[in-house]
Amino acid sequence: MVIGIVGESGVGKSTATSFFQSKGAYIISADLIVKYVYQLPETKARIIKELGQEFLNQEDYTVNLLALRKYAFENYQFLSKLEQLIWPEMKKIIINEINQHKSETLVVLDCAVLFNAKLDYLVNKVLLIKSPRELQIKRIKARDHVTDYDAANLLNLQKSHLILDKKVDFVINNNRSLQDYLSQLTKLFKNLTKKPKK
């Protein structure tokens, strides 16, 4: 069973993947894969060619992910160009990971852009996680050490860009306590891993 997790930033996708990992699920994180892709020499060369050197850290010439992300907050065309540079390698790695581990009891693909990147064909089920906007902003600020303005900009960009209105199989609202959230995830885990009756 392969389940894809989608949702905007700050809804609790990382908490959900940590929970599933603690239950023995194999986790594939699109965010971690993207970070890896950014550090590949060929990616860096493409970024310099297409976007210039201002997005490199001057001390070690690695890609400055914070600068890229901050600029993408307010520039939709820039974000689209960035995706064209990064997604082909990201998709190749995700497809390979799923093919290698699809015999596991549960594989979790944490990928906010699952529908945007047309990767939903790889999963059996899709979980959409939702949260109130004020909670999302609070979590983004704590996680990324950014201002209310930057957190709100990220959410506004995702609202206009992220495809989340396609068919999903499960919806969890992470709008109460952590205990309540984990309780909902526990019910879902039992549902996903229960053995069919003979």
mmCIF file of C-alpha atoms in Angstrom, residues 9 23-24 30 39 42 55 62-63 101 113 119 132 145 175-177 193 197:
data_model
loop_
_atom_site.group_PDB
_atom_site.id
_atom_site.type_symbol
_atom_site.label_atom_id
_atom_site.label_comp_id
_atom_site.label_asym_id
_atom_site.label_seq_id
_atom_site.Cartn_x
_atom_site.Cartn_y
_atom_site.Cartn_z
ATOM 1 C CA SER A 9 2.611 24.248 4.515
ATOM 2 C CA LYS A 23 4.676 2.484 13.041
ATOM 3 C CA GLY A 24 7.150 0.929 10.607
ATOM 4 C CA ALA A 30 9.742 14.969 -1.491
ATOM 5 C CA GLN A 39 23.024 20.164 -4.117
ATOM 6 C CA GLU A 42 24.378 19.549 -12.489
ATOM 7 C CA PHE A 55 21.138 32.269 -5.276
ATOM 8 C CA THR A 62 26.079 25.784 -2.371
ATOM 9 C CA VAL A 63 22.527 26.678 -3.372
ATOM 10 C CA HIS A 101 9.789 -0.447 -1.716
ATOM 11 C CA VAL A 113 2.973 18.747 -5.119
ATOM 12 C CA LEU A 119 2.757 11.699 -9.427
ATOM 13 C CA PRO A 132 -6.897 26.717 10.098
ATOM 14 C CA HIS A 145 11.983 31.452 11.651
ATOM 15 C CA ASN A 175 -7.197 21.839 14.197
ATOM 16 C CA ARG A 176 -7.243 20.700 17.800
ATOM 17 C CA SER A 177 -4.674 19.136 20.126
ATOM 18 C CA THR A 193 -2.958 -1.832 7.374
ATOM 19 C CA LYS A 197 -11.099 -10.879 5.599
#
